[in-house]
PDB file of C-alpha atoms and ligand atoms in Angstrom:
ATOM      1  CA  UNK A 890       0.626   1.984  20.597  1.00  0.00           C
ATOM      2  CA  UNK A 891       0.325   5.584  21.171  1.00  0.00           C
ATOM      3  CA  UNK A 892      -4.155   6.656  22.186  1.00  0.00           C
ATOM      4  CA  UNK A 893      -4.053   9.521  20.270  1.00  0.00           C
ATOM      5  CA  UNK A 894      -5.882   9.160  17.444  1.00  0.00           C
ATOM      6  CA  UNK A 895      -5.400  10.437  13.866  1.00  0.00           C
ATOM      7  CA  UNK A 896      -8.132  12.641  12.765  1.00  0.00           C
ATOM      8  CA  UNK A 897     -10.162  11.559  10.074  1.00  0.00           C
ATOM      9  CA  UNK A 898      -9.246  10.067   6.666  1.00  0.00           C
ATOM     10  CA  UNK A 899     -10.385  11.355   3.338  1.00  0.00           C
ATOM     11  CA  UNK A 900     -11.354   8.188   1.414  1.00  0.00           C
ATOM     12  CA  UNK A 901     -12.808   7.744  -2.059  1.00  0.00           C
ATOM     13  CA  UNK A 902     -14.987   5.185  -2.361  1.00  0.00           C
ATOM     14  CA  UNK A 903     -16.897   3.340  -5.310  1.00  0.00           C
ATOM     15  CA  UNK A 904     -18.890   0.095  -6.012  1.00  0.00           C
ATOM     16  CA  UNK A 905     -20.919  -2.409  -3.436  1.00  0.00           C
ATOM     17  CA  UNK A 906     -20.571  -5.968  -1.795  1.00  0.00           C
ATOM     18  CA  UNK A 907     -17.601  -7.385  -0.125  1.00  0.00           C
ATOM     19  CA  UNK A 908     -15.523  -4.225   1.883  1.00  0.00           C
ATOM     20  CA  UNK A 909     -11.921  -4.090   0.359  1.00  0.00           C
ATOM     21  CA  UNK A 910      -9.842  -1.534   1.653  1.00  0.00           C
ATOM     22  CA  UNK A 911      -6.670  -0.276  -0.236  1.00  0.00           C
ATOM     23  CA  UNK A 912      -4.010   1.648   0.920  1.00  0.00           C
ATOM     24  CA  UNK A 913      -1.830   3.464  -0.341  1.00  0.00           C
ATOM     25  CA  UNK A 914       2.170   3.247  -1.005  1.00  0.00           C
ATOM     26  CA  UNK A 915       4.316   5.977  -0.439  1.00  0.00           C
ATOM     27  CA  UNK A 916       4.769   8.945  -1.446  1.00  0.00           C
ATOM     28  CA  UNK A 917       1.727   8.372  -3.765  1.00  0.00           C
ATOM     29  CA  UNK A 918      -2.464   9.141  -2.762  1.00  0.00           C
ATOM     30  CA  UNK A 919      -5.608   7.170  -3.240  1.00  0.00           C
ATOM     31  CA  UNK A 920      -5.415   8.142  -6.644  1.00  0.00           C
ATOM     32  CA  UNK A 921      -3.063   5.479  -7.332  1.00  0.00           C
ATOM     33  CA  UNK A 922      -5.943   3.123  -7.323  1.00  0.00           C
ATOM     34  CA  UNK A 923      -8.108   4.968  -9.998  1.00  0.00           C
ATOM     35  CA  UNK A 924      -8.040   1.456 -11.827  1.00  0.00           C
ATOM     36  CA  UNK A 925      -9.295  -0.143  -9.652  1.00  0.00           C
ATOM     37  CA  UNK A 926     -12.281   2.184  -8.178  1.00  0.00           C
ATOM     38  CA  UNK A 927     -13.868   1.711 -11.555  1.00  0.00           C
ATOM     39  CA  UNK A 928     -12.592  -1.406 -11.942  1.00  0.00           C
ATOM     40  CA  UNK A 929     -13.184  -3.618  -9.458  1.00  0.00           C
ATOM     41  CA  UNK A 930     -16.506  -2.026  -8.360  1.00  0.00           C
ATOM     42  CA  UNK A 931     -18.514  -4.737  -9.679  1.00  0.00           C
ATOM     43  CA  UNK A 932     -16.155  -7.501  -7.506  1.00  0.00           C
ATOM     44  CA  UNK A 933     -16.449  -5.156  -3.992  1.00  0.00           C
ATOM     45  CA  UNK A 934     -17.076  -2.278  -2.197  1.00  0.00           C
ATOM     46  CA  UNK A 935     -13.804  -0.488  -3.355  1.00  0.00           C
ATOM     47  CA  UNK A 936     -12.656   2.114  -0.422  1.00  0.00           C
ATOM     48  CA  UNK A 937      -9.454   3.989  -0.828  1.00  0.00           C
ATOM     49  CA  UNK A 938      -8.304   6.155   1.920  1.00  0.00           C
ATOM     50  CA  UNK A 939      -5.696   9.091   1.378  1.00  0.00           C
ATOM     51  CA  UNK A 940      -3.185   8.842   4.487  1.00  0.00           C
ATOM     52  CA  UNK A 941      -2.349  11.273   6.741  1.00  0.00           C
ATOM     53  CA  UNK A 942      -0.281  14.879   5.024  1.00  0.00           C
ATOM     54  CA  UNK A 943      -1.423  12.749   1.148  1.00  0.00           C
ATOM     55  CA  UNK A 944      -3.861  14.115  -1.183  1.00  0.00           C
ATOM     56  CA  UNK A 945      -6.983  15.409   0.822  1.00  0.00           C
ATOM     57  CA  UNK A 946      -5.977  14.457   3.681  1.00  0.00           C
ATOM     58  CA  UNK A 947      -4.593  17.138   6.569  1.00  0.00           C
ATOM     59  CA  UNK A 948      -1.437  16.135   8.139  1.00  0.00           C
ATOM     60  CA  UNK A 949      -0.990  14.333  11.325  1.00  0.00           C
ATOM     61  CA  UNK A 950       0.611  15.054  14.225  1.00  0.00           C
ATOM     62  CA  UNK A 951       2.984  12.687  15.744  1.00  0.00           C
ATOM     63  CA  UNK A 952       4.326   9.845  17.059  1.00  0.00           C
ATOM     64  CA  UNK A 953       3.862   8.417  13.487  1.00  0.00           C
ATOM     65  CA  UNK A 954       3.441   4.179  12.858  1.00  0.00           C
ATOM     66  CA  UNK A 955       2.695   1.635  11.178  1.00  0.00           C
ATOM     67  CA  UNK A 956      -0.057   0.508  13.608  1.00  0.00           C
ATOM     68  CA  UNK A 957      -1.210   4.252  14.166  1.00  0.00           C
ATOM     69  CA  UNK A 958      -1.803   4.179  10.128  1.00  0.00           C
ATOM     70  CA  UNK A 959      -3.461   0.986  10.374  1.00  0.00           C
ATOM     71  CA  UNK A 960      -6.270   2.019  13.226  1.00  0.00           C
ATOM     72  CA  UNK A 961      -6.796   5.691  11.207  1.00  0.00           C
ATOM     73  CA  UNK A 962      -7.565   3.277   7.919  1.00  0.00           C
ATOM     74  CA  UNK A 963     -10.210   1.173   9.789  1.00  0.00           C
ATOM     75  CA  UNK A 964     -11.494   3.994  11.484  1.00  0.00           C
ATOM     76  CA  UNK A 965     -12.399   5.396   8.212  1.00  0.00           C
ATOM     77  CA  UNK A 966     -14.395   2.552   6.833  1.00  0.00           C
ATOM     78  CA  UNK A 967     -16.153   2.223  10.113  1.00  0.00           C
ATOM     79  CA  UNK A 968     -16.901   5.896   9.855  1.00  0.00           C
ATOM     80  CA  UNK A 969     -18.751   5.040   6.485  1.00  0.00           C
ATOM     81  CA  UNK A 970     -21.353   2.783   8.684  1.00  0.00           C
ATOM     82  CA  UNK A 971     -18.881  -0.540   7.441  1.00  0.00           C
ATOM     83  CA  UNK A 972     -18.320  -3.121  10.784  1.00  0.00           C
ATOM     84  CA  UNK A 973     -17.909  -5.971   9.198  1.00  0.00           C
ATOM     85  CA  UNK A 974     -14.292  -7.316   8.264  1.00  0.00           C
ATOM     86  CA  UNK A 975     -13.106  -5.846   5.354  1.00  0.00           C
ATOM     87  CA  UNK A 976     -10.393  -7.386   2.701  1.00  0.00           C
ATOM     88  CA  UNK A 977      -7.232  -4.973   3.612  1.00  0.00           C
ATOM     89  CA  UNK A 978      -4.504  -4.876   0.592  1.00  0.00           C
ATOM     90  CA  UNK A 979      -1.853  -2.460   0.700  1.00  0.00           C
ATOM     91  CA  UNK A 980       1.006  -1.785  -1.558  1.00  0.00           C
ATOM     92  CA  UNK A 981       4.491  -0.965  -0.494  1.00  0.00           C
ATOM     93  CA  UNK A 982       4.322   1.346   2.342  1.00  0.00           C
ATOM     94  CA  UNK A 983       0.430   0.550   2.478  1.00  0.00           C
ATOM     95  CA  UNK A 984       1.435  -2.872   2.421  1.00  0.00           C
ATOM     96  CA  UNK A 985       3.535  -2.505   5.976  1.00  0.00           C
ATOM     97  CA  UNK A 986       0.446  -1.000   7.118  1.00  0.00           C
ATOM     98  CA  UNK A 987      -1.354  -4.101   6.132  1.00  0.00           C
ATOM     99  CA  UNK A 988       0.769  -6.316   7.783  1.00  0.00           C
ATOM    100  CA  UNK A 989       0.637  -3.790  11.182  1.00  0.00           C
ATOM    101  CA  UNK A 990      -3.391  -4.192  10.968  1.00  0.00           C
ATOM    102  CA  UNK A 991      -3.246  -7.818  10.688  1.00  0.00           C
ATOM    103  CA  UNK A 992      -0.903  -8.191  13.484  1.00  0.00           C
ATOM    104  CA  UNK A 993      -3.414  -6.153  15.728  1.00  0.00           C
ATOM    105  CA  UNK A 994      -6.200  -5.786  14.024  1.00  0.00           C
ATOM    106  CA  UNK A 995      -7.180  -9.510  13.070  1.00  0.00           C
ATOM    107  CA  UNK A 996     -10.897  -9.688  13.873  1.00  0.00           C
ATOM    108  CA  UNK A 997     -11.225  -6.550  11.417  1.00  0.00           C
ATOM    109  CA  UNK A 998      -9.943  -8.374   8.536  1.00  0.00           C
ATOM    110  CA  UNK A 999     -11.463 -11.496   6.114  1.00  0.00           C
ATOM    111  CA  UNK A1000      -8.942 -11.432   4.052  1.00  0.00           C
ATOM    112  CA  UNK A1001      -5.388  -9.617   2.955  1.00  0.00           C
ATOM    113  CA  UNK A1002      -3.329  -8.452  -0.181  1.00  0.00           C
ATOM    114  CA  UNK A1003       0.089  -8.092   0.211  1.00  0.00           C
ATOM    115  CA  UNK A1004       1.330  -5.797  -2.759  1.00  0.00           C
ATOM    116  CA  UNK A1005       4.568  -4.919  -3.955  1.00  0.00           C
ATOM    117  CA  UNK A1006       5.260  -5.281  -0.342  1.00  0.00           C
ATOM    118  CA  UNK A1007       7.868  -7.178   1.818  1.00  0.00           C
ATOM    119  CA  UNK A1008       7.794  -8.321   5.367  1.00  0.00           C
ATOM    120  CA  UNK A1009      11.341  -7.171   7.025  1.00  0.00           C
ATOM    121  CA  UNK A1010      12.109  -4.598   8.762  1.00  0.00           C
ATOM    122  CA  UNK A1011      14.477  -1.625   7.216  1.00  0.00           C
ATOM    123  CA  UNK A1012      18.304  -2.062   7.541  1.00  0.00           C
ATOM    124  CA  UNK A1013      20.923  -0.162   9.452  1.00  0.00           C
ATOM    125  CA  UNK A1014      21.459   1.011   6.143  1.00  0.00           C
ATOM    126  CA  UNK A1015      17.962   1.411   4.982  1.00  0.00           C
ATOM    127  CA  UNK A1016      17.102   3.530   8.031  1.00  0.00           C
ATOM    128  CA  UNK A1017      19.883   5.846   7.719  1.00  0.00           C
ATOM    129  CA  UNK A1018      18.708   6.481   4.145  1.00  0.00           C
ATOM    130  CA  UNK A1019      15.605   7.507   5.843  1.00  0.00           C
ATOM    131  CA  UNK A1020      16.746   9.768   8.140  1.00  0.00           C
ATOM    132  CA  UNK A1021      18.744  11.628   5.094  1.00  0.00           C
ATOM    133  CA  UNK A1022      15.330  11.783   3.214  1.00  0.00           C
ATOM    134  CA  UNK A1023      13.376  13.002   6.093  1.00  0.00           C
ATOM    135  CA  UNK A1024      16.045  16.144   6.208  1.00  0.00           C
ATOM    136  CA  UNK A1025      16.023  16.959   2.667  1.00  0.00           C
ATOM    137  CA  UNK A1026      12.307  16.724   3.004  1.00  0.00           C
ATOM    138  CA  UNK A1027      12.018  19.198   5.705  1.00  0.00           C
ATOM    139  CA  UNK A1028      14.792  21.426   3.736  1.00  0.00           C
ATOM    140  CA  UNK A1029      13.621  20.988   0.216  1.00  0.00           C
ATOM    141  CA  UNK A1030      10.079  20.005   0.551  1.00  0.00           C
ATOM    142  CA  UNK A1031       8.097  16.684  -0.788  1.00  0.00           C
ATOM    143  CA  UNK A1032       9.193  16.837  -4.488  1.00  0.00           C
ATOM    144  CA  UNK A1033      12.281  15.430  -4.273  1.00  0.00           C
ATOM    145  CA  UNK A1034      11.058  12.192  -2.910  1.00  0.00           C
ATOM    146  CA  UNK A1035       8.772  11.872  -5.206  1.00  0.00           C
ATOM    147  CA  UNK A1036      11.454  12.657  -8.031  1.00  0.00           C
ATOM    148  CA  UNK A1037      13.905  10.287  -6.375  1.00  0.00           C
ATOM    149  CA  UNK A1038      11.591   7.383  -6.639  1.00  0.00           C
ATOM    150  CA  UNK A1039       9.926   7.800 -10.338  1.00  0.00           C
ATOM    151  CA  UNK A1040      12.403   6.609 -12.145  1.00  0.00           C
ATOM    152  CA  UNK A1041      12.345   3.257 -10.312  1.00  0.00           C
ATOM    153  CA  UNK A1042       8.434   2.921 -10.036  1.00  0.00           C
ATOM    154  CA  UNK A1043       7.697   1.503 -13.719  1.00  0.00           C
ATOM    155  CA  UNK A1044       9.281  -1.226 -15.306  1.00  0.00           C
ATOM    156  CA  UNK A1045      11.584   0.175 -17.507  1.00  0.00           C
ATOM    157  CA  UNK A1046      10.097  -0.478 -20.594  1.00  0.00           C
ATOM    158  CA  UNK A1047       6.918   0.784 -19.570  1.00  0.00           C
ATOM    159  CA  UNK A1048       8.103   4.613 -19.344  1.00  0.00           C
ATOM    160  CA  UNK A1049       8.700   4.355 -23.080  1.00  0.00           C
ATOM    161  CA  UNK A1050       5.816   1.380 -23.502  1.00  0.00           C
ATOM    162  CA  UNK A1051       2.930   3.277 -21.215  1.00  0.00           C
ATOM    163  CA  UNK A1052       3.620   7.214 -21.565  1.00  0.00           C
ATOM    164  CA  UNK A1053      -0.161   7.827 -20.075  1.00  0.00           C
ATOM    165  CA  UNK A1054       0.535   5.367 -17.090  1.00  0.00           C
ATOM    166  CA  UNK A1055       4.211   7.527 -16.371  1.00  0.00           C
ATOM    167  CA  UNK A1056       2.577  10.873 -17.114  1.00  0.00           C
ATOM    168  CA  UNK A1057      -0.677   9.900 -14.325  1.00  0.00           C
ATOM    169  CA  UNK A1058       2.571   8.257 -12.416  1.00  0.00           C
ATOM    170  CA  UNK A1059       3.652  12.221 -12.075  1.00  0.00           C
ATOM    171  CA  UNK A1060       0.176  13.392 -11.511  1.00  0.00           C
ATOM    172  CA  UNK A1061      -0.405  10.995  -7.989  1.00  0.00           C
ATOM    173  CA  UNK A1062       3.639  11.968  -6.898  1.00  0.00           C
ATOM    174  CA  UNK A1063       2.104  15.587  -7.217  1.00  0.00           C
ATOM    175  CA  UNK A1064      -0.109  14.700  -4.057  1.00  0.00           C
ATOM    176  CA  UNK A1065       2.294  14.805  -1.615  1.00  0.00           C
ATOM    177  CA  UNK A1066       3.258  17.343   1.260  1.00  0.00           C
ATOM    178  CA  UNK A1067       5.919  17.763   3.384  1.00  0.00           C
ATOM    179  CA  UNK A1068       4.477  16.676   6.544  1.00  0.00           C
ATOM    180  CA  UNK A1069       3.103  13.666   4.644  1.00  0.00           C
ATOM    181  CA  UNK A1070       6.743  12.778   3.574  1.00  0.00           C
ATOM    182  CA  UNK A1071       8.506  13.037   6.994  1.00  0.00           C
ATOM    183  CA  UNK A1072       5.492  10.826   8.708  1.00  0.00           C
ATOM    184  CA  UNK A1073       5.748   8.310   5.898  1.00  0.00           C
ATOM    185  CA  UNK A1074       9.408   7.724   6.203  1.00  0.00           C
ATOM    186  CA  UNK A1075       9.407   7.959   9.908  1.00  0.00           C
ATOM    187  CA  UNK A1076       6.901   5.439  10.328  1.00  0.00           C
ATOM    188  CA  UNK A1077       8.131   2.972   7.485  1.00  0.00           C
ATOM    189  CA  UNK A1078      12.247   3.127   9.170  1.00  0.00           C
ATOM    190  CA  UNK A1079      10.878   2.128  12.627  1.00  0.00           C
ATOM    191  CA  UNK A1080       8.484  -0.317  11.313  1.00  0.00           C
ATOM    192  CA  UNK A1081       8.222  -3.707  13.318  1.00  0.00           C
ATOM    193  CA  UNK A1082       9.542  -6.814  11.324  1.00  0.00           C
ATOM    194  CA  UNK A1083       6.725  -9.040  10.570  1.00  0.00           C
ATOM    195  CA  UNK A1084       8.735 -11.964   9.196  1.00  0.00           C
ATOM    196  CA  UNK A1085       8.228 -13.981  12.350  1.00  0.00           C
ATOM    197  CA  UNK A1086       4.251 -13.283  12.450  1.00  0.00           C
ATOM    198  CA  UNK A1087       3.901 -14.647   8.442  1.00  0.00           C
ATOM    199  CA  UNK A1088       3.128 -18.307   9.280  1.00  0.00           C
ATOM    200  CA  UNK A1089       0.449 -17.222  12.078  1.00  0.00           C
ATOM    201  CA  UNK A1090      -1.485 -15.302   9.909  1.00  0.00           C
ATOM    202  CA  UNK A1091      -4.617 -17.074   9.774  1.00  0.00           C
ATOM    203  CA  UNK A1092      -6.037 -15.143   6.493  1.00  0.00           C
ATOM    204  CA  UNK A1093      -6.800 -15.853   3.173  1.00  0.00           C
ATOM    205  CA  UNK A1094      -3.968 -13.496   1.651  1.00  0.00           C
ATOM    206  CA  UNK A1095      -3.106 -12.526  -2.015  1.00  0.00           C
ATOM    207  CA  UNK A1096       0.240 -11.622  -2.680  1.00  0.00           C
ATOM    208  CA  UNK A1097       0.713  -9.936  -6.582  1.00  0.00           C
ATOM    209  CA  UNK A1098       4.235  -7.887  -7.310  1.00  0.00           C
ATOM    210  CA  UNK A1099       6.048  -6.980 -10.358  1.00  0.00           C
ATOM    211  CA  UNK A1100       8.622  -9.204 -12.157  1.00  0.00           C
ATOM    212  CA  UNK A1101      10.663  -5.970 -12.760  1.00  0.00           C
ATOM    213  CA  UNK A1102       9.740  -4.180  -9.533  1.00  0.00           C
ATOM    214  CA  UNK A1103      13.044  -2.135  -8.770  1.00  0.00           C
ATOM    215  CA  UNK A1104      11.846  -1.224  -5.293  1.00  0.00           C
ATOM    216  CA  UNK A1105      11.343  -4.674  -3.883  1.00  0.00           C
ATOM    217  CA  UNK A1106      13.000  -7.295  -5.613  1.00  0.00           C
ATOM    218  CA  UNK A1107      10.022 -10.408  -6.109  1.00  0.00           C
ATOM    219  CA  UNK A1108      11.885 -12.697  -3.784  1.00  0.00           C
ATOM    220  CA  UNK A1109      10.559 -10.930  -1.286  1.00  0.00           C
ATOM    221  CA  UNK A1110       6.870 -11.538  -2.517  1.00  0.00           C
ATOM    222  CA  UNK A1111       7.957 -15.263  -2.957  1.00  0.00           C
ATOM    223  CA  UNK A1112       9.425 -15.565   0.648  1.00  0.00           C
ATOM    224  CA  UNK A1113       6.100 -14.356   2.389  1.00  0.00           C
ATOM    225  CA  UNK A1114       4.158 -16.604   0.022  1.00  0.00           C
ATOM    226  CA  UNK A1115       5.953 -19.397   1.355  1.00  0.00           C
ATOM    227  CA  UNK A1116       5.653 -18.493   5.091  1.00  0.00           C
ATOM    228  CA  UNK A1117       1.918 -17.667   4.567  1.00  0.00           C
ATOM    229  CA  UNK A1118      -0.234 -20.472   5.286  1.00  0.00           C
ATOM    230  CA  UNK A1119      -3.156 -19.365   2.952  1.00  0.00           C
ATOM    231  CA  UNK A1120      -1.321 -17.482   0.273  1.00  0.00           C
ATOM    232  CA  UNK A1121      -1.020 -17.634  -3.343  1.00  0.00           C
ATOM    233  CA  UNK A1122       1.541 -15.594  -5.305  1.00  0.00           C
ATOM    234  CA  UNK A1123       0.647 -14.045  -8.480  1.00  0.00           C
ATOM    235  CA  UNK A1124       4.020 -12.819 -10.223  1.00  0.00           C
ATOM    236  CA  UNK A1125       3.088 -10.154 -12.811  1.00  0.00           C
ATOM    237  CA  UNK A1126       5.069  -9.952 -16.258  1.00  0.00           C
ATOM    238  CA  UNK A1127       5.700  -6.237 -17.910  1.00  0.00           C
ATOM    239  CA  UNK A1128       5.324  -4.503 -14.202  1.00  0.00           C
ATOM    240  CA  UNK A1129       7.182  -3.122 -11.996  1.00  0.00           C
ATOM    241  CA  UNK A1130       6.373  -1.443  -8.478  1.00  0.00           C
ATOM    242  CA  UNK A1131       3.009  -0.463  -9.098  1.00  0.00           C
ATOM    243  CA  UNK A1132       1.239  -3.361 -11.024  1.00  0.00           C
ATOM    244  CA  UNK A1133      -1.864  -2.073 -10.487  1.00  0.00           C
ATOM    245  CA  UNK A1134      -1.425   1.041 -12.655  1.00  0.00           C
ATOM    246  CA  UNK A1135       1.088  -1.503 -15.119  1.00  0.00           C
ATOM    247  CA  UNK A1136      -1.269  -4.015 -15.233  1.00  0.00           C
ATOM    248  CA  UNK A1137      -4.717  -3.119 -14.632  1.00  0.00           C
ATOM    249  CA  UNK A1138      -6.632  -5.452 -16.445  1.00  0.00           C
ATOM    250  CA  UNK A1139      -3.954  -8.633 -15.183  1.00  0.00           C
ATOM    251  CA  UNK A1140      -4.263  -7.121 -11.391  1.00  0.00           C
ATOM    252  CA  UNK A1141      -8.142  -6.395 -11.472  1.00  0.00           C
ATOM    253  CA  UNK A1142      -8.761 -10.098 -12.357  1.00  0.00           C
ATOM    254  CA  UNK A1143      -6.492 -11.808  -9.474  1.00  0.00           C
ATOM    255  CA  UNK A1144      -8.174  -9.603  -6.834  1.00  0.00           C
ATOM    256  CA  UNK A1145     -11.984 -10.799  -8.791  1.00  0.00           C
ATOM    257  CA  UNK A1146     -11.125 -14.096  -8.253  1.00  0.00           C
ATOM    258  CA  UNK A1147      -9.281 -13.790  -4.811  1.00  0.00           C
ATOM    259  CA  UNK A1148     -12.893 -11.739  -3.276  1.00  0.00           C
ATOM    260  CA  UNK A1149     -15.059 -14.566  -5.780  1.00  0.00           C
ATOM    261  CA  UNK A1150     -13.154 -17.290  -3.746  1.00  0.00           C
ATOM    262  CA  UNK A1151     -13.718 -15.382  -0.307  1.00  0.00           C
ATOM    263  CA  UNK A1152     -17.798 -15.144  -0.430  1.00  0.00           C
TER     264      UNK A1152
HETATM  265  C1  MLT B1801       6.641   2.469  -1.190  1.00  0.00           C
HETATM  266  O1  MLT B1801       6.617   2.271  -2.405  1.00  0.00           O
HETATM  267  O2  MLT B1801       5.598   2.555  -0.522  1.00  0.00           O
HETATM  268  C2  MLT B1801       7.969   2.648  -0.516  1.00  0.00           C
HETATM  269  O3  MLT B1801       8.916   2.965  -1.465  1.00  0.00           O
HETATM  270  C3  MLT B1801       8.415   1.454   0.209  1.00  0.00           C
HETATM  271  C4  MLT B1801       9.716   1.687   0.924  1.00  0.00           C
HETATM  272  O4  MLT B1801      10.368   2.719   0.730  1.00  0.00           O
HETATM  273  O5  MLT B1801      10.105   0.799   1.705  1.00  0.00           O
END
């Protein structure tokens, strides 16, 4: 891992008790969790961190990675005067991050939530995909990203079902910047595979995805909850790649009872 360090994180934060850090997928901001800063504030000490070149957050400069990501999140709750271990879910993109903190990071953590997420690596296929997206980002700018991904982010009976979750669904994608685009891609196509690492984790881990997620198929969510030796799955009807913004209410009260379980 590069000793550079990222500068500082924005991070909204709301609530008291347990530390549970969320971060972000991509290309959305700490907004995305909204829900559950009001919430779950009652359950934890929410903290939501906007990454690097995302929502009030300055760019970064590279090398950009997973583990980079990881350190910059934890850096940011220890900022706040937080040193004990924290409860670290992630979704997506913030879930690779998750999985990068726990592989180096373990003493920092007391817990994890895998979301939306999957353990493998990208493709040959999958990386090359990147490498388009990172050009037309630094040709076009962040929006098409964003615009590429929306119509794959709900369920797709929620974008007729929940027209205020699709229009705030715009509203996060607006949060993005160029910079922020390239170092999310860059970091997510040369992202370790963490398949092998599943059945060491020694954490109490909560894994909740979509049925209809159209990102990452729920497989995926089953696999790691079968190579995780403290995990428990929660499958989500009517959602799709963002649950917590589908399903508020549903995700809010697996994540209660994960942290009531934890302390
Ligand atoms: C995300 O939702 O964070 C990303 O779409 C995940 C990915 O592209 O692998």
């Amino acid at each position: 891992m590069n000793d550079t360090k990222i500068p500082p994180l924005h991070l909204e934060h709301n609530g008291s008790g347990i530390p549970v850090l969320l971060i972000h997928g991509f290309p959305f901001t700490s907004r995305m969790w909204r829900p559950q800063l009001s919430g779950l504030a009652a359950s934890g000490h929410i903290l939501a961190p906007d990454l690097p070149g995302f929502g009030r957050t300055p760019a970064a400069p590279p090398p950009h990675s997973v583990e980079r990501l990881a350190a910059a999140c934890l850096d940011a709750v220890t900022a706040l005067g937080i040193h004990e271990p924290v409860v670290l879910g992630g979704l997506s993109m913030g879930g690779y991050i998750a999985l990068a903190a726990a592989r180096h990071f373990p003493e920092r953590l007391r817990g994890l939530m895998l979301l939306s997420t999957r353990a493998g690596a990208d493709s040959a296929e999958a990386k090359a995909n990147r490498d388009k997206s990172i050009a037309t980002a630094q040709a076009e700018g962040p929006a098409p990203a964003g615009e590429g991904m929306y119509p794959k982010l709900l369920a797709p009976e929620n974008y007729a079902a929940q027209p205020e979750t699709a229009s705030e669904l715009k509203a996060i994608l607006q949060g993005a910047t160029t910079e922020g685009v390239v170092m999310g891609l860059t970091a997510m196509r040369d992202r370790p595979d963490a398949t092998d690492e599943l059945p060491e984790i020694n954490l109490p881990t909560l894994i909740i995805h979509g049925q209809q997620d159209q990102v990452i198929p729920f497989s995926e969510a089953e696999a790691m909850a079968a190579a995780i030796p403290h995990s428990q799955l929660h499958l989500l009807p009517q959602a799709g790649h963002v649950p917590n913004l589908e399903q508020p209410e549903r995700f809010n009260q697996a994540v209660t009872e994960f942290l009531g379980r934890l302390s």
